[in-house]
Amino acid sequence: MRINRFSEEMIKRFGEKVYRIPLSAGCTCPNRDGTLGTGGCAFCSGSGSGEFSFPDIPISEQIRKGKELLAGKTDARRFIGYFQSYTNTYGDQNRLRQLFLEVISDPEICALSIATRPDCLEEDMISFLSDLSGIKPVWVELGLQTANDETARAMNRCYEREAFDSAYKRLKKAGLEVIVHIILGLPGEDEEDMMRTARYVSQLKPEVDGIKIHMLQILKGTALGEEYEREPFRVLSLEEYTDLVIRIFRMLPESTVIHRFTGDGPKKLLIEPKWCWEKKKVLNYMNKEIARA
Ligand code: SF4
């Protein structure tokens, strides 16, 4: 089976390999600061669903350090400025606009990627991002995780699918590229629930630009981690997960770019599934199965 891989798509688009530099906008999340809740989503670690190394320094320094780190391991020359952790459109809108502009103005940054919640996208911010996308590509990454509101409530996501529908439509109308995140293996969801989420994403109109598929990682220090230690629940095996991922690939429009299909959670916090520890082995197995499918 051929899939539209992120790495290949970037070469097609930018003529060479590009690397993500994780950046911090210094945001929090309405699901953490008391606006909607304080505990966050049940699966989210204190780092807001992302690992970041230099959160407290100016953005230009973050970019410089990110490039420096990559230079030690790769021949990277072009980068994606990636605001990954927490809700990166939440907070002082002027300050955020300045940050995004500064990142996109870096000559070696070829795209800007902003992860956020669908209920934190004001019209002015969407219109600003749309203007920025006239300079370089701007991707908005929306954490849906599941299309099933019942599971979302159990996970304390604190927004309903309707909010996602509305944000998706507004972003696409503004001409922005949208990447949707989903999680497989959420407690209480069976195969049919997960396929329902996949079907929902694959039937979005206009077609979804990109997807990140994650295996649920149960982490220490999260509500889900505590629940699991109290009362363990079944987690997907690598084989089951791979099978579901392949079924999702079959459903998605051909044009959808697969940005990720494995997890990259913090190893030191991972409780289950233990197979996620062996990232290389997991990738080899999955790639072999995808090629055979
Ligand atoms: S919305 Fe994102 S950052 Fe906020 S608690 Fe949920 S996963 Fe974490």
PDB file of C-alpha atoms and ligand atoms in Angstrom:
ATOM      1  CA  MET A   1       0.000   0.000   0.000  1.00  0.00           C
ATOM      2  CA  ARG A   2       1.249   3.466  -0.847  1.00  0.00           C
ATOM      3  CA  ILE A   3       0.643   6.225   1.593  1.00  0.00           C
ATOM      4  CA  ASN A   4       1.236   9.912   1.292  1.00  0.00           C
ATOM      5  CA  ARG A   5       4.127  10.200   3.742  1.00  0.00           C
ATOM      6  CA  PHE A   6       5.055  13.487   5.367  1.00  0.00           C
ATOM      7  CA  SER A   7       8.776  13.154   4.534  1.00  0.00           C
ATOM      8  CA  GLU A   8       8.102  12.512   0.837  1.00  0.00           C
ATOM      9  CA  GLU A   9       5.504  15.250   0.645  1.00  0.00           C
ATOM     10  CA  MET A  10       7.980  17.745   2.122  1.00  0.00           C
ATOM     11  CA  ILE A  11      10.616  16.833  -0.483  1.00  0.00           C
ATOM     12  CA  LYS A  12       8.017  17.283  -3.221  1.00  0.00           C
ATOM     13  CA  ARG A  13       6.953  20.598  -1.777  1.00  0.00           C
ATOM     14  CA  PHE A  14      10.223  22.151  -0.628  1.00  0.00           C
ATOM     15  CA  GLY A  15      12.746  20.241  -2.728  1.00  0.00           C
ATOM     16  CA  GLU A  16      14.549  18.773   0.268  1.00  0.00           C
ATOM     17  CA  LYS A  17      14.090  17.182   3.667  1.00  0.00           C
ATOM     18  CA  VAL A  18      12.700  19.537   6.313  1.00  0.00           C
ATOM     19  CA  TYR A  19      12.843  19.206  10.081  1.00  0.00           C
ATOM     20  CA  ARG A  20      10.483  20.320  12.813  1.00  0.00           C
ATOM     21  CA  ILE A  21      11.819  22.673  15.463  1.00  0.00           C
ATOM     22  CA  PRO A  22       9.586  22.422  18.566  1.00  0.00           C
ATOM     23  CA  LEU A  23       8.841  25.922  19.843  1.00  0.00           C
ATOM     24  CA  SER A  24       7.056  27.214  22.892  1.00  0.00           C
ATOM     25  CA  ALA A  25       4.621  30.124  22.710  1.00  0.00           C
ATOM     26  CA  GLY A  26       4.441  30.130  26.512  1.00  0.00           C
ATOM     27  CA  CYS A  27       0.720  29.342  26.391  1.00  0.00           C
ATOM     28  CA  THR A  28      -1.333  27.315  28.796  1.00  0.00           C
ATOM     29  CA  CYS A  29      -4.650  25.604  28.055  1.00  0.00           C
ATOM     30  CA  PRO A  30      -8.221  26.513  29.090  1.00  0.00           C
ATOM     31  CA  ASN A  31      -8.526  22.942  30.240  1.00  0.00           C
ATOM     32  CA  ARG A  32      -5.666  23.506  32.687  1.00  0.00           C
ATOM     33  CA  ASP A  33      -5.878  27.110  33.872  1.00  0.00           C
ATOM     34  CA  GLY A  34      -9.358  26.805  35.380  1.00  0.00           C
ATOM     35  CA  THR A  35     -11.309  28.414  32.502  1.00  0.00           C
ATOM     36  CA  LEU A  36     -12.778  25.056  31.480  1.00  0.00           C
ATOM     37  CA  GLY A  37     -11.023  22.756  33.903  1.00  0.00           C
ATOM     38  CA  THR A  38      -7.836  22.299  35.871  1.00  0.00           C
ATOM     39  CA  GLY A  39      -6.777  18.719  35.303  1.00  0.00           C
ATOM     40  CA  GLY A  40      -6.448  18.790  31.507  1.00  0.00           C
ATOM     41  CA  CYS A  41      -7.375  15.907  29.233  1.00  0.00           C
ATOM     42  CA  ALA A  42      -6.984  12.612  31.081  1.00  0.00           C
ATOM     43  CA  PHE A  43      -4.115  11.468  28.841  1.00  0.00           C
ATOM     44  CA  CYS A  44      -2.239  14.802  28.725  1.00  0.00           C
ATOM     45  CA  SER A  45       1.026  15.111  30.616  1.00  0.00           C
ATOM     46  CA  GLY A  46       2.054  18.352  32.373  1.00  0.00           C
ATOM     47  CA  SER A  47       3.945  19.313  29.224  1.00  0.00           C
ATOM     48  CA  GLY A  48       0.613  19.753  27.386  1.00  0.00           C
ATOM     49  CA  SER A  49       0.902  16.860  24.965  1.00  0.00           C
ATOM     50  CA  GLY A  50       4.359  17.740  23.765  1.00  0.00           C
ATOM     51  CA  GLU A  51       7.952  17.638  24.872  1.00  0.00           C
ATOM     52  CA  PHE A  52       9.800  20.863  24.779  1.00  0.00           C
ATOM     53  CA  SER A  53      13.345  21.712  25.814  1.00  0.00           C
ATOM     54  CA  PHE A  54      13.656  25.526  25.951  1.00  0.00           C
ATOM     55  CA  PRO A  55      10.302  27.009  26.969  1.00  0.00           C
ATOM     56  CA  ASP A  56      11.599  30.078  28.821  1.00  0.00           C
ATOM     57  CA  ILE A  57      13.770  31.824  26.275  1.00  0.00           C
ATOM     58  CA  PRO A  58      12.948  34.301  23.467  1.00  0.00           C
ATOM     59  CA  ILE A  59      11.638  32.765  20.286  1.00  0.00           C
ATOM     60  CA  SER A  60      14.712  33.710  18.219  1.00  0.00           C
ATOM     61  CA  GLU A  61      16.872  31.841  20.743  1.00  0.00           C
ATOM     62  CA  GLN A  62      14.524  28.838  20.656  1.00  0.00           C
ATOM     63  CA  ILE A  63      14.878  28.700  16.883  1.00  0.00           C
ATOM     64  CA  ARG A  64      18.669  29.058  17.092  1.00  0.00           C
ATOM     65  CA  LYS A  65      18.965  26.287  19.686  1.00  0.00           C
ATOM     66  CA  GLY A  66      16.588  24.054  17.733  1.00  0.00           C
ATOM     67  CA  LYS A  67      18.705  24.451  14.605  1.00  0.00           C
ATOM     68  CA  GLU A  68      21.866  23.825  16.602  1.00  0.00           C
ATOM     69  CA  LEU A  69      20.474  20.594  18.024  1.00  0.00           C
ATOM     70  CA  LEU A  70      19.440  19.341  14.583  1.00  0.00           C
ATOM     71  CA  ALA A  71      22.764  20.353  13.030  1.00  0.00           C
ATOM     72  CA  GLY A  72      24.486  17.886  15.369  1.00  0.00           C
ATOM     73  CA  LYS A  73      22.422  14.970  14.027  1.00  0.00           C
ATOM     74  CA  THR A  74      21.366  15.858  10.478  1.00  0.00           C
ATOM     75  CA  ASP A  75      22.243  17.966   7.457  1.00  0.00           C
ATOM     76  CA  ALA A  76      19.110  20.070   8.057  1.00  0.00           C
ATOM     77  CA  ARG A  77      18.882  23.360   6.159  1.00  0.00           C
ATOM     78  CA  ARG A  78      15.141  24.061   6.174  1.00  0.00           C
ATOM     79  CA  PHE A  79      12.739  23.859   9.084  1.00  0.00           C
ATOM     80  CA  ILE A  80       9.142  23.905  10.232  1.00  0.00           C
ATOM     81  CA  GLY A  81       8.495  26.104  13.239  1.00  0.00           C
ATOM     82  CA  TYR A  82       6.293  23.837  15.327  1.00  0.00           C
ATOM     83  CA  PHE A  83       4.273  25.145  18.259  1.00  0.00           C
ATOM     84  CA  GLN A  84       3.369  21.800  19.745  1.00  0.00           C
ATOM     85  CA  SER A  85       2.692  21.938  23.482  1.00  0.00           C
ATOM     86  CA  TYR A  86      -0.490  23.305  25.031  1.00  0.00           C
ATOM     87  CA  THR A  87      -2.990  25.541  23.187  1.00  0.00           C
ATOM     88  CA  ASN A  88      -0.989  27.854  20.994  1.00  0.00           C
ATOM     89  CA  THR A  89      -3.761  30.258  20.005  1.00  0.00           C
ATOM     90  CA  TYR A  90      -4.878  30.793  23.606  1.00  0.00           C
ATOM     91  CA  GLY A  91      -3.826  33.937  25.443  1.00  0.00           C
ATOM     92  CA  ASP A  92      -2.743  37.450  24.460  1.00  0.00           C
ATOM     93  CA  GLN A  93      -3.571  37.514  20.757  1.00  0.00           C
ATOM     94  CA  ASN A  94      -1.231  40.421  19.945  1.00  0.00           C
ATOM     95  CA  ARG A  95       1.705  38.694  21.588  1.00  0.00           C
ATOM     96  CA  LEU A  96       0.954  35.460  19.713  1.00  0.00           C
ATOM     97  CA  ARG A  97       0.640  37.274  16.389  1.00  0.00           C
ATOM     98  CA  GLN A  98       4.079  38.831  16.977  1.00  0.00           C
ATOM     99  CA  LEU A  99       5.567  35.409  17.763  1.00  0.00           C
ATOM    100  CA  PHE A 100       4.096  33.729  14.690  1.00  0.00           C
ATOM    101  CA  LEU A 101       5.274  36.579  12.475  1.00  0.00           C
ATOM    102  CA  GLU A 102       8.793  36.376  13.906  1.00  0.00           C
ATOM    103  CA  VAL A 103       8.983  32.635  13.268  1.00  0.00           C
ATOM    104  CA  ILE A 104       7.671  32.798   9.728  1.00  0.00           C
ATOM    105  CA  SER A 105      10.119  35.610   8.938  1.00  0.00           C
ATOM    106  CA  ASP A 106      13.131  33.393   9.592  1.00  0.00           C
ATOM    107  CA  PRO A 107      14.583  32.690   6.133  1.00  0.00           C
ATOM    108  CA  GLU A 108      15.296  29.028   6.938  1.00  0.00           C
ATOM    109  CA  ILE A 109      11.789  28.361   8.260  1.00  0.00           C
ATOM    110  CA  CYS A 110       9.677  27.124   5.358  1.00  0.00           C
ATOM    111  CA  ALA A 111       6.369  26.501   7.177  1.00  0.00           C
ATOM    112  CA  LEU A 112       4.646  27.293  10.443  1.00  0.00           C
ATOM    113  CA  SER A 113       2.695  24.643  12.330  1.00  0.00           C
ATOM    114  CA  ILE A 114       0.435  25.587  15.229  1.00  0.00           C
ATOM    115  CA  ALA A 115      -1.242  23.035  17.477  1.00  0.00           C
ATOM    116  CA  THR A 116      -4.386  24.157  19.245  1.00  0.00           C
ATOM    117  CA  ARG A 117      -7.902  23.372  20.427  1.00  0.00           C
ATOM    118  CA  PRO A 118     -10.849  24.067  18.107  1.00  0.00           C
ATOM    119  CA  ASP A 119     -12.593  26.173  20.750  1.00  0.00           C
ATOM    120  CA  CYS A 120      -9.649  28.600  20.957  1.00  0.00           C
ATOM    121  CA  LEU A 121      -9.673  30.053  17.459  1.00  0.00           C
ATOM    122  CA  GLU A 122     -10.954  33.611  17.304  1.00  0.00           C
ATOM    123  CA  GLU A 123     -11.962  35.016  13.921  1.00  0.00           C
ATOM    124  CA  ASP A 124      -9.191  37.636  14.054  1.00  0.00           C
ATOM    125  CA  MET A 125      -6.559  34.972  14.664  1.00  0.00           C
ATOM    126  CA  ILE A 126      -7.856  32.836  11.781  1.00  0.00           C
ATOM    127  CA  SER A 127      -7.760  35.834   9.491  1.00  0.00           C
ATOM    128  CA  PHE A 128      -4.218  36.719  10.662  1.00  0.00           C
ATOM    129  CA  LEU A 129      -3.031  33.135  10.036  1.00  0.00           C
ATOM    130  CA  SER A 130      -4.688  33.221   6.651  1.00  0.00           C
ATOM    131  CA  ASP A 131      -2.692  36.391   5.814  1.00  0.00           C
ATOM    132  CA  LEU A 132       0.511  34.720   7.042  1.00  0.00           C
ATOM    133  CA  SER A 133      -0.164  31.742   4.789  1.00  0.00           C
ATOM    134  CA  GLY A 134       0.319  34.168   1.885  1.00  0.00           C
ATOM    135  CA  ILE A 135       3.990  34.356   2.940  1.00  0.00           C
ATOM    136  CA  LYS A 136       4.650  30.689   3.735  1.00  0.00           C
ATOM    137  CA  PRO A 137       2.467  27.654   4.433  1.00  0.00           C
ATOM    138  CA  VAL A 138       0.647  27.729   7.775  1.00  0.00           C
ATOM    139  CA  TRP A 139      -0.742  24.520   9.229  1.00  0.00           C
ATOM    140  CA  VAL A 140      -3.207  24.409  12.080  1.00  0.00           C
ATOM    141  CA  GLU A 141      -3.099  21.157  14.019  1.00  0.00           C
ATOM    142  CA  LEU A 142      -6.390  20.360  15.727  1.00  0.00           C
ATOM    143  CA  GLY A 143      -6.490  17.799  18.528  1.00  0.00           C
ATOM    144  CA  LEU A 144      -9.701  15.888  17.951  1.00  0.00           C
ATOM    145  CA  GLN A 145      -8.557  12.542  19.409  1.00  0.00           C
ATOM    146  CA  THR A 146     -12.032  11.032  19.077  1.00  0.00           C
ATOM    147  CA  ALA A 147     -15.201  11.978  17.225  1.00  0.00           C
ATOM    148  CA  ASN A 148     -17.210  10.308  19.969  1.00  0.00           C
ATOM    149  CA  ASP A 149     -18.462  12.943  22.426  1.00  0.00           C
ATOM    150  CA  GLU A 150     -19.088  10.355  25.126  1.00  0.00           C
ATOM    151  CA  THR A 151     -15.445   9.257  25.146  1.00  0.00           C
ATOM    152  CA  ALA A 152     -14.334  12.891  24.915  1.00  0.00           C
ATOM    153  CA  ARG A 153     -16.342  13.691  28.042  1.00  0.00           C
ATOM    154  CA  ALA A 154     -14.859  10.729  29.874  1.00  0.00           C
ATOM    155  CA  MET A 155     -11.398  11.980  28.855  1.00  0.00           C
ATOM    156  CA  ASN A 156     -12.264  15.508  30.081  1.00  0.00           C
ATOM    157  CA  ARG A 157     -11.535  17.065  26.687  1.00  0.00           C
ATOM    158  CA  CYS A 158     -14.024  19.831  27.537  1.00  0.00           C
ATOM    159  CA  TYR A 159     -15.331  20.557  24.079  1.00  0.00           C
ATOM    160  CA  GLU A 160     -17.930  18.839  21.939  1.00  0.00           C
ATOM    161  CA  ARG A 161     -17.453  17.664  18.369  1.00  0.00           C
ATOM    162  CA  GLU A 162     -19.585  20.551  17.188  1.00  0.00           C
ATOM    163  CA  ALA A 163     -16.744  22.924  18.187  1.00  0.00           C
ATOM    164  CA  PHE A 164     -14.385  20.921  15.991  1.00  0.00           C
ATOM    165  CA  ASP A 165     -16.834  21.003  13.055  1.00  0.00           C
ATOM    166  CA  SER A 166     -17.130  24.758  13.289  1.00  0.00           C
ATOM    167  CA  ALA A 167     -13.376  25.433  13.662  1.00  0.00           C
ATOM    168  CA  TYR A 168     -12.565  23.086  10.793  1.00  0.00           C
ATOM    169  CA  LYS A 169     -15.002  24.824   8.468  1.00  0.00           C
ATOM    170  CA  ARG A 170     -13.765  28.301   9.448  1.00  0.00           C
ATOM    171  CA  LEU A 171     -10.100  27.350   8.988  1.00  0.00           C
ATOM    172  CA  LYS A 172     -10.702  25.765   5.600  1.00  0.00           C
ATOM    173  CA  LYS A 173     -12.804  28.714   4.472  1.00  0.00           C
ATOM    174  CA  ALA A 174      -9.839  30.934   5.337  1.00  0.00           C
ATOM    175  CA  GLY A 175      -7.672  28.776   3.076  1.00  0.00           C
ATOM    176  CA  LEU A 176      -5.601  27.234   5.873  1.00  0.00           C
ATOM    177  CA  GLU A 177      -4.209  23.713   5.913  1.00  0.00           C
ATOM    178  CA  VAL A 178      -5.562  21.594   8.752  1.00  0.00           C
ATOM    179  CA  ILE A 179      -3.937  18.562  10.330  1.00  0.00           C
ATOM    180  CA  VAL A 180      -6.138  16.472  12.612  1.00  0.00           C
ATOM    181  CA  HIS A 181      -4.829  14.437  15.549  1.00  0.00           C
ATOM    182  CA  ILE A 182      -6.598  11.257  16.579  1.00  0.00           C
ATOM    183  CA  ILE A 183      -5.806   8.692  19.298  1.00  0.00           C
ATOM    184  CA  LEU A 184      -6.438   4.970  19.009  1.00  0.00           C
ATOM    185  CA  GLY A 185      -6.971   2.856  22.127  1.00  0.00           C
ATOM    186  CA  LEU A 186      -8.854   5.324  24.324  1.00  0.00           C
ATOM    187  CA  PRO A 187     -10.516   3.454  27.206  1.00  0.00           C
ATOM    188  CA  GLY A 188     -14.111   2.478  26.505  1.00  0.00           C
ATOM    189  CA  GLU A 189     -13.656   2.621  22.714  1.00  0.00           C
ATOM    190  CA  ASP A 190     -13.933  -0.530  20.648  1.00  0.00           C
ATOM    191  CA  GLU A 191     -12.868  -1.049  17.063  1.00  0.00           C
ATOM    192  CA  GLU A 192     -16.132   0.358  15.717  1.00  0.00           C
ATOM    193  CA  ASP A 193     -15.763   3.570  17.784  1.00  0.00           C
ATOM    194  CA  MET A 194     -12.241   4.098  16.443  1.00  0.00           C
ATOM    195  CA  MET A 195     -13.337   3.430  12.878  1.00  0.00           C
ATOM    196  CA  ARG A 196     -16.199   5.879  13.352  1.00  0.00           C
ATOM    197  CA  THR A 197     -13.669   8.586  14.241  1.00  0.00           C
ATOM    198  CA  ALA A 198     -11.555   7.642  11.208  1.00  0.00           C
ATOM    199  CA  ARG A 199     -14.604   7.719   8.948  1.00  0.00           C
ATOM    200  CA  TYR A 200     -15.583  11.102  10.317  1.00  0.00           C
ATOM    201  CA  VAL A 201     -12.117  12.527   9.593  1.00  0.00           C
ATOM    202  CA  SER A 202     -11.947  10.921   6.158  1.00  0.00           C
ATOM    203  CA  GLN A 203     -15.335  12.367   5.205  1.00  0.00           C
ATOM    204  CA  LEU A 204     -14.549  15.945   6.234  1.00  0.00           C
ATOM    205  CA  LYS A 205     -15.280  18.462   3.497  1.00  0.00           C
ATOM    206  CA  PRO A 206     -13.133  19.989   2.156  1.00  0.00           C
ATOM    207  CA  GLU A 207     -10.782  17.019   2.465  1.00  0.00           C
ATOM    208  CA  VAL A 208      -8.472  16.953   5.428  1.00  0.00           C
ATOM    209  CA  ASP A 209      -4.909  18.043   4.562  1.00  0.00           C
ATOM    210  CA  GLY A 210      -3.067  15.931   7.072  1.00  0.00           C
ATOM    211  CA  ILE A 211      -3.462  13.491   9.931  1.00  0.00           C
ATOM    212  CA  LYS A 212      -1.461  12.413  12.958  1.00  0.00           C
ATOM    213  CA  ILE A 213      -2.491   9.044  14.352  1.00  0.00           C
ATOM    214  CA  HIS A 214      -1.315   8.247  17.846  1.00  0.00           C
ATOM    215  CA  MET A 215      -1.439   5.136  19.953  1.00  0.00           C
ATOM    216  CA  LEU A 216      -2.815   6.041  23.381  1.00  0.00           C
ATOM    217  CA  GLN A 217       0.160   6.326  25.689  1.00  0.00           C
ATOM    218  CA  ILE A 218      -0.619   5.964  29.372  1.00  0.00           C
ATOM    219  CA  LEU A 219       1.748   8.309  31.180  1.00  0.00           C
ATOM    220  CA  LYS A 220       2.767   8.725  34.797  1.00  0.00           C
ATOM    221  CA  GLY A 221       1.378  11.884  36.374  1.00  0.00           C
ATOM    222  CA  THR A 222      -1.789  11.934  34.229  1.00  0.00           C
ATOM    223  CA  ALA A 223      -5.357  11.178  35.333  1.00  0.00           C
ATOM    224  CA  LEU A 224      -5.352   8.217  32.977  1.00  0.00           C
ATOM    225  CA  GLY A 225      -2.075   6.952  34.430  1.00  0.00           C
ATOM    226  CA  GLU A 226      -3.574   7.041  37.923  1.00  0.00           C
ATOM    227  CA  GLU A 227      -6.734   5.297  36.726  1.00  0.00           C
ATOM    228  CA  TYR A 228      -4.650   2.615  35.046  1.00  0.00           C
ATOM    229  CA  GLU A 229      -2.516   2.012  38.180  1.00  0.00           C
ATOM    230  CA  ARG A 230      -5.744   1.651  40.215  1.00  0.00           C
ATOM    231  CA  GLU A 231      -7.581  -0.478  37.688  1.00  0.00           C
ATOM    232  CA  PRO A 232      -5.631  -1.561  34.599  1.00  0.00           C
ATOM    233  CA  PHE A 233      -7.599  -1.645  31.342  1.00  0.00           C
ATOM    234  CA  ARG A 234      -6.766  -3.400  28.112  1.00  0.00           C
ATOM    235  CA  VAL A 235      -4.335  -1.667  25.786  1.00  0.00           C
ATOM    236  CA  LEU A 236      -3.901  -2.417  22.089  1.00  0.00           C
ATOM    237  CA  SER A 237      -1.089  -4.704  20.993  1.00  0.00           C
ATOM    238  CA  LEU A 238       1.284  -3.499  18.261  1.00  0.00           C
ATOM    239  CA  GLU A 239      -0.395  -5.913  15.828  1.00  0.00           C
ATOM    240  CA  GLU A 240      -3.897  -4.627  16.633  1.00  0.00           C
ATOM    241  CA  TYR A 241      -2.771  -1.016  16.409  1.00  0.00           C
ATOM    242  CA  THR A 242      -1.060  -1.587  13.055  1.00  0.00           C
ATOM    243  CA  ASP A 243      -4.146  -3.279  11.673  1.00  0.00           C
ATOM    244  CA  LEU A 244      -6.323  -0.311  12.684  1.00  0.00           C
ATOM    245  CA  VAL A 245      -3.861   2.194  11.226  1.00  0.00           C
ATOM    246  CA  ILE A 246      -3.863   0.370   7.880  1.00  0.00           C
ATOM    247  CA  ARG A 247      -7.661   0.328   7.847  1.00  0.00           C
ATOM    248  CA  ILE A 248      -7.630   4.083   8.468  1.00  0.00           C
ATOM    249  CA  PHE A 249      -5.139   4.660   5.638  1.00  0.00           C
ATOM    250  CA  ARG A 250      -7.552   2.840   3.301  1.00  0.00           C
ATOM    251  CA  MET A 251     -10.355   5.189   4.307  1.00  0.00           C
ATOM    252  CA  LEU A 252      -8.524   8.502   3.989  1.00  0.00           C
ATOM    253  CA  PRO A 253      -8.574  10.575   0.802  1.00  0.00           C
ATOM    254  CA  GLU A 254      -5.466   9.939  -1.307  1.00  0.00           C
ATOM    255  CA  SER A 255      -4.327  13.521  -0.895  1.00  0.00           C
ATOM    256  CA  THR A 256      -4.214  13.429   2.916  1.00  0.00           C
ATOM    257  CA  VAL A 257      -0.645  13.643   4.155  1.00  0.00           C
ATOM    258  CA  ILE A 258       0.261  11.181   6.904  1.00  0.00           C
ATOM    259  CA  HIS A 259       2.234  13.352   9.290  1.00  0.00           C
ATOM    260  CA  ARG A 260       2.647  10.657  11.912  1.00  0.00           C
ATOM    261  CA  PHE A 261       1.363   7.197  12.756  1.00  0.00           C
ATOM    262  CA  THR A 262       3.404   6.311  15.830  1.00  0.00           C
ATOM    263  CA  GLY A 263       3.624   7.995  19.224  1.00  0.00           C
ATOM    264  CA  ASP A 264       6.617   9.879  20.490  1.00  0.00           C
ATOM    265  CA  GLY A 265       5.694  10.353  24.141  1.00  0.00           C
ATOM    266  CA  PRO A 266       8.290  10.787  26.875  1.00  0.00           C
ATOM    267  CA  LYS A 267       9.886   7.402  27.546  1.00  0.00           C
ATOM    268  CA  LYS A 268      10.533   8.080  31.205  1.00  0.00           C
ATOM    269  CA  LEU A 269       6.818   8.639  31.841  1.00  0.00           C
ATOM    270  CA  LEU A 270       5.418   5.777  29.785  1.00  0.00           C
ATOM    271  CA  ILE A 271       3.453   3.140  31.735  1.00  0.00           C
ATOM    272  CA  GLU A 272       1.817   1.337  28.794  1.00  0.00           C
ATOM    273  CA  PRO A 273       1.933   0.142  26.066  1.00  0.00           C
ATOM    274  CA  LYS A 274       5.479  -1.004  26.687  1.00  0.00           C
ATOM    275  CA  TRP A 275       5.991  -1.842  23.017  1.00  0.00           C
ATOM    276  CA  CYS A 276       6.094   1.902  22.319  1.00  0.00           C
ATOM    277  CA  TRP A 277       9.520   1.927  24.029  1.00  0.00           C
ATOM    278  CA  GLU A 278      11.097   0.232  21.039  1.00  0.00           C
ATOM    279  CA  LYS A 279      10.468   2.967  18.511  1.00  0.00           C
ATOM    280  CA  LYS A 280      12.729   1.547  15.804  1.00  0.00           C
ATOM    281  CA  LYS A 281      11.255  -1.940  16.072  1.00  0.00           C
ATOM    282  CA  VAL A 282       7.731  -0.522  15.982  1.00  0.00           C
ATOM    283  CA  LEU A 283       8.459   1.548  12.876  1.00  0.00           C
ATOM    284  CA  ASN A 284      10.110  -1.394  11.102  1.00  0.00           C
ATOM    285  CA  TYR A 285       7.176  -3.668  11.858  1.00  0.00           C
ATOM    286  CA  MET A 286       4.572  -1.094  10.834  1.00  0.00           C
ATOM    287  CA  ASN A 287       6.373  -0.127   7.648  1.00  0.00           C
ATOM    288  CA  LYS A 288       6.653  -3.793   6.669  1.00  0.00           C
ATOM    289  CA  GLU A 289       2.929  -4.350   7.276  1.00  0.00           C
ATOM    290  CA  ILE A 290       1.986  -1.172   5.376  1.00  0.00           C
ATOM    291  CA  ALA A 291       4.106  -2.262   2.407  1.00  0.00           C
ATOM    292  CA  ARG A 292       2.412  -5.704   2.445  1.00  0.00           C
ATOM    293  CA  ALA A 293      -1.123  -4.293   2.739  1.00  0.00           C
TER     294      ALA A 293
HETATM  295  S1  SF4 B   1      -6.353  20.407  25.128  1.00  0.00           S
HETATM  296 FE1  SF4 B   1      -4.268  19.706  24.622  1.00  0.00          FE
HETATM  297  S2  SF4 B   1      -2.897  20.803  26.037  1.00  0.00           S
HETATM  298 FE2  SF4 B   1      -4.997  21.056  26.818  1.00  0.00          FE
HETATM  299  S3  SF4 B   1      -5.177  19.411  28.343  1.00  0.00           S
HETATM  300 FE3  SF4 B   1      -6.000  18.607  26.384  1.00  0.00          FE
HETATM  301  S4  SF4 B   1      -4.265  17.580  25.349  1.00  0.00           S
HETATM  302 FE4  SF4 B   1      -3.428  18.883  27.018  1.00  0.00          FE
END
